[in-house]
């Protein structure tokens, strides 16, 4: 199982970024997948995740209404569209999966992690 996250980079305040996570070694529409972030000096926190058990999604309160998780099964890719970016969104963002169809916002539930992509503070 491998996950490759990308898409981080400089952005203007209030701007947008789309992160991508290309997965391999498992069927994307079978296992739950999530996005997490870790800011300097802080614990890793759940941002959003997608459950294949019922198609539901989870968003952390801090990102509701601004971030959207989506996927393209044909491309084995999960996306995180981030709009109206704020300085507090600055972090390294990770995608992860667990061998379960339901997603959880807790990082320690996840078995496999991508390498992370940096989203710096909006310039």
PDB file of C-alpha atoms in Angstrom:
ATOM      1  CA  UNK A   1       0.000   0.000   0.000  1.00  0.00           C
ATOM      2  CA  UNK A   2       1.408   3.365  -1.010  1.00  0.00           C
ATOM      3  CA  UNK A   3       0.091   6.910  -0.889  1.00  0.00           C
ATOM      4  CA  UNK A   4       1.725   9.879  -2.580  1.00  0.00           C
ATOM      5  CA  UNK A   5       0.538  13.348  -1.579  1.00  0.00           C
ATOM      6  CA  UNK A   6       1.279  16.483  -3.573  1.00  0.00           C
ATOM      7  CA  UNK A   7      -0.054  19.947  -4.339  1.00  0.00           C
ATOM      8  CA  UNK A   8       1.189  22.074  -1.478  1.00  0.00           C
ATOM      9  CA  UNK A   9       2.737  25.448  -2.209  1.00  0.00           C
ATOM     10  CA  UNK A  10       2.607  29.210  -1.819  1.00  0.00           C
ATOM     11  CA  UNK A  11      -0.771  30.877  -1.985  1.00  0.00           C
ATOM     12  CA  UNK A  12      -2.229  34.315  -1.349  1.00  0.00           C
ATOM     13  CA  UNK A  13      -4.409  34.864   1.722  1.00  0.00           C
ATOM     14  CA  UNK A  14      -7.886  33.764   0.859  1.00  0.00           C
ATOM     15  CA  UNK A  15      -6.554  31.748  -2.025  1.00  0.00           C
ATOM     16  CA  UNK A  16      -7.040  28.116  -2.961  1.00  0.00           C
ATOM     17  CA  UNK A  17      -4.993  24.957  -3.327  1.00  0.00           C
ATOM     18  CA  UNK A  18      -5.889  21.454  -4.362  1.00  0.00           C
ATOM     19  CA  UNK A  19      -3.974  18.620  -2.787  1.00  0.00           C
ATOM     20  CA  UNK A  20      -3.810  15.248  -4.495  1.00  0.00           C
ATOM     21  CA  UNK A  21      -3.150  11.812  -3.057  1.00  0.00           C
ATOM     22  CA  UNK A  22      -2.392   9.026  -5.527  1.00  0.00           C
ATOM     23  CA  UNK A  23      -2.874   5.594  -3.992  1.00  0.00           C
ATOM     24  CA  UNK A  24      -1.715   2.150  -5.022  1.00  0.00           C
ATOM     25  CA  UNK A  25      -1.913  -1.337  -3.603  1.00  0.00           C
ATOM     26  CA  UNK A  26      -5.560  -1.199  -2.609  1.00  0.00           C
ATOM     27  CA  UNK A  27      -8.949  -0.452  -4.091  1.00  0.00           C
ATOM     28  CA  UNK A  28      -9.718   3.195  -3.517  1.00  0.00           C
ATOM     29  CA  UNK A  29     -13.467   2.773  -3.222  1.00  0.00           C
ATOM     30  CA  UNK A  30     -13.133  -0.019  -0.691  1.00  0.00           C
ATOM     31  CA  UNK A  31     -11.176   1.428   2.210  1.00  0.00           C
ATOM     32  CA  UNK A  32     -11.731   4.738   3.951  1.00  0.00           C
ATOM     33  CA  UNK A  33      -9.207   7.480   3.291  1.00  0.00           C
ATOM     34  CA  UNK A  34      -8.484  10.697   5.082  1.00  0.00           C
ATOM     35  CA  UNK A  35      -6.516  13.915   5.101  1.00  0.00           C
ATOM     36  CA  UNK A  36      -4.610  15.062   8.164  1.00  0.00           C
ATOM     37  CA  UNK A  37      -2.367  17.974   8.962  1.00  0.00           C
ATOM     38  CA  UNK A  38       0.359  18.737  11.446  1.00  0.00           C
ATOM     39  CA  UNK A  39       1.477  22.237  12.279  1.00  0.00           C
ATOM     40  CA  UNK A  40       4.826  22.904  13.991  1.00  0.00           C
ATOM     41  CA  UNK A  41       4.633  22.039  17.686  1.00  0.00           C
ATOM     42  CA  UNK A  42       1.146  20.565  17.387  1.00  0.00           C
ATOM     43  CA  UNK A  43      -0.322  17.108  17.181  1.00  0.00           C
ATOM     44  CA  UNK A  44      -1.484  15.639  13.918  1.00  0.00           C
ATOM     45  CA  UNK A  45      -5.181  16.368  13.449  1.00  0.00           C
ATOM     46  CA  UNK A  46      -7.880  15.007  11.201  1.00  0.00           C
ATOM     47  CA  UNK A  47      -9.010  17.417   8.492  1.00  0.00           C
ATOM     48  CA  UNK A  48     -11.377  15.376   6.366  1.00  0.00           C
ATOM     49  CA  UNK A  49     -12.121  11.788   5.519  1.00  0.00           C
ATOM     50  CA  UNK A  50     -14.339   9.711   3.289  1.00  0.00           C
ATOM     51  CA  UNK A  51     -16.195   6.596   4.402  1.00  0.00           C
ATOM     52  CA  UNK A  52     -16.957   3.932   1.832  1.00  0.00           C
ATOM     53  CA  UNK A  53     -19.430   2.254   4.186  1.00  0.00           C
ATOM     54  CA  UNK A  54     -22.086   4.874   3.487  1.00  0.00           C
ATOM     55  CA  UNK A  55     -20.431   7.508   1.325  1.00  0.00           C
ATOM     56  CA  UNK A  56     -20.335   9.993   4.167  1.00  0.00           C
ATOM     57  CA  UNK A  57     -17.658  12.585   4.712  1.00  0.00           C
ATOM     58  CA  UNK A  58     -16.148  14.164   7.792  1.00  0.00           C
ATOM     59  CA  UNK A  59     -14.758  17.656   8.104  1.00  0.00           C
ATOM     60  CA  UNK A  60     -13.063  19.239  11.068  1.00  0.00           C
ATOM     61  CA  UNK A  61     -14.932  22.289  12.342  1.00  0.00           C
ATOM     62  CA  UNK A  62     -11.996  24.507  11.397  1.00  0.00           C
ATOM     63  CA  UNK A  63     -12.341  23.668   7.703  1.00  0.00           C
ATOM     64  CA  UNK A  64     -16.081  23.151   7.230  1.00  0.00           C
ATOM     65  CA  UNK A  65     -17.397  25.183   4.343  1.00  0.00           C
ATOM     66  CA  UNK A  66     -13.892  25.822   2.983  1.00  0.00           C
ATOM     67  CA  UNK A  67     -12.407  22.389   2.245  1.00  0.00           C
ATOM     68  CA  UNK A  68     -13.874  19.602   0.115  1.00  0.00           C
ATOM     69  CA  UNK A  69     -12.725  16.016  -0.156  1.00  0.00           C
ATOM     70  CA  UNK A  70     -13.345  14.148  -3.390  1.00  0.00           C
ATOM     71  CA  UNK A  71     -11.963  11.200  -5.300  1.00  0.00           C
ATOM     72  CA  UNK A  72     -11.473   9.887  -8.818  1.00  0.00           C
ATOM     73  CA  UNK A  73     -11.505   6.098  -8.712  1.00  0.00           C
ATOM     74  CA  UNK A  74     -10.301   5.822 -12.313  1.00  0.00           C
ATOM     75  CA  UNK A  75      -7.169   7.762 -11.376  1.00  0.00           C
ATOM     76  CA  UNK A  76      -6.784   6.177  -7.924  1.00  0.00           C
ATOM     77  CA  UNK A  77      -6.622   9.695  -6.569  1.00  0.00           C
ATOM     78  CA  UNK A  78      -8.189  11.530  -3.641  1.00  0.00           C
ATOM     79  CA  UNK A  79      -8.293  15.310  -3.605  1.00  0.00           C
ATOM     80  CA  UNK A  80      -8.589  17.972  -0.955  1.00  0.00           C
ATOM     81  CA  UNK A  81      -9.806  21.266  -2.389  1.00  0.00           C
ATOM     82  CA  UNK A  82      -8.874  24.035   0.029  1.00  0.00           C
ATOM     83  CA  UNK A  83     -10.490  27.447  -0.428  1.00  0.00           C
ATOM     84  CA  UNK A  84     -10.312  30.679   1.561  1.00  0.00           C
ATOM     85  CA  UNK A  85      -7.002  29.640   3.049  1.00  0.00           C
ATOM     86  CA  UNK A  86      -6.013  31.168   6.359  1.00  0.00           C
ATOM     87  CA  UNK A  87      -2.677  31.419   8.175  1.00  0.00           C
ATOM     88  CA  UNK A  88      -3.895  28.777  10.631  1.00  0.00           C
ATOM     89  CA  UNK A  89      -4.145  26.277   7.773  1.00  0.00           C
ATOM     90  CA  UNK A  90      -0.357  26.243   7.602  1.00  0.00           C
ATOM     91  CA  UNK A  91       0.834  22.681   8.142  1.00  0.00           C
ATOM     92  CA  UNK A  92       2.194  19.586   6.513  1.00  0.00           C
ATOM     93  CA  UNK A  93      -0.754  17.728   5.035  1.00  0.00           C
ATOM     94  CA  UNK A  94      -0.881  13.947   4.882  1.00  0.00           C
ATOM     95  CA  UNK A  95      -3.221  11.439   3.314  1.00  0.00           C
ATOM     96  CA  UNK A  96      -3.766   8.105   4.988  1.00  0.00           C
ATOM     97  CA  UNK A  97      -5.865   4.978   4.790  1.00  0.00           C
ATOM     98  CA  UNK A  98      -7.007   2.268   7.164  1.00  0.00           C
ATOM     99  CA  UNK A  99      -8.276  -1.251   6.499  1.00  0.00           C
ATOM    100  CA  UNK A 100     -11.859  -0.340   7.235  1.00  0.00           C
ATOM    101  CA  UNK A 101     -14.703   1.095   5.203  1.00  0.00           C
ATOM    102  CA  UNK A 102     -15.611   3.701   7.795  1.00  0.00           C
ATOM    103  CA  UNK A 103     -13.338   6.659   8.385  1.00  0.00           C
ATOM    104  CA  UNK A 104     -12.318   8.139  11.705  1.00  0.00           C
ATOM    105  CA  UNK A 105     -10.815  11.545  12.465  1.00  0.00           C
ATOM    106  CA  UNK A 106      -8.188  10.118  14.811  1.00  0.00           C
ATOM    107  CA  UNK A 107      -4.768   9.692  13.284  1.00  0.00           C
ATOM    108  CA  UNK A 108      -3.879   6.617  15.337  1.00  0.00           C
ATOM    109  CA  UNK A 109      -6.653   4.645  13.616  1.00  0.00           C
ATOM    110  CA  UNK A 110      -4.811   4.758  10.296  1.00  0.00           C
ATOM    111  CA  UNK A 111      -2.425   2.114   9.030  1.00  0.00           C
ATOM    112  CA  UNK A 112      -0.777   3.639   5.963  1.00  0.00           C
ATOM    113  CA  UNK A 113       0.473   7.170   5.392  1.00  0.00           C
ATOM    114  CA  UNK A 114       1.760   9.254   2.546  1.00  0.00           C
ATOM    115  CA  UNK A 115       4.882  11.373   2.915  1.00  0.00           C
ATOM    116  CA  UNK A 116       3.165  14.742   3.434  1.00  0.00           C
ATOM    117  CA  UNK A 117       3.038  17.945   1.438  1.00  0.00           C
ATOM    118  CA  UNK A 118       3.744  21.392   2.880  1.00  0.00           C
ATOM    119  CA  UNK A 119       1.149  24.125   2.840  1.00  0.00           C
ATOM    120  CA  UNK A 120       2.950  27.276   3.978  1.00  0.00           C
ATOM    121  CA  UNK A 121       1.368  30.324   5.531  1.00  0.00           C
ATOM    122  CA  UNK A 122      -0.461  32.417   2.915  1.00  0.00           C
ATOM    123  CA  UNK A 123       1.877  35.159   1.718  1.00  0.00           C
TER     124      UNK A 123
END
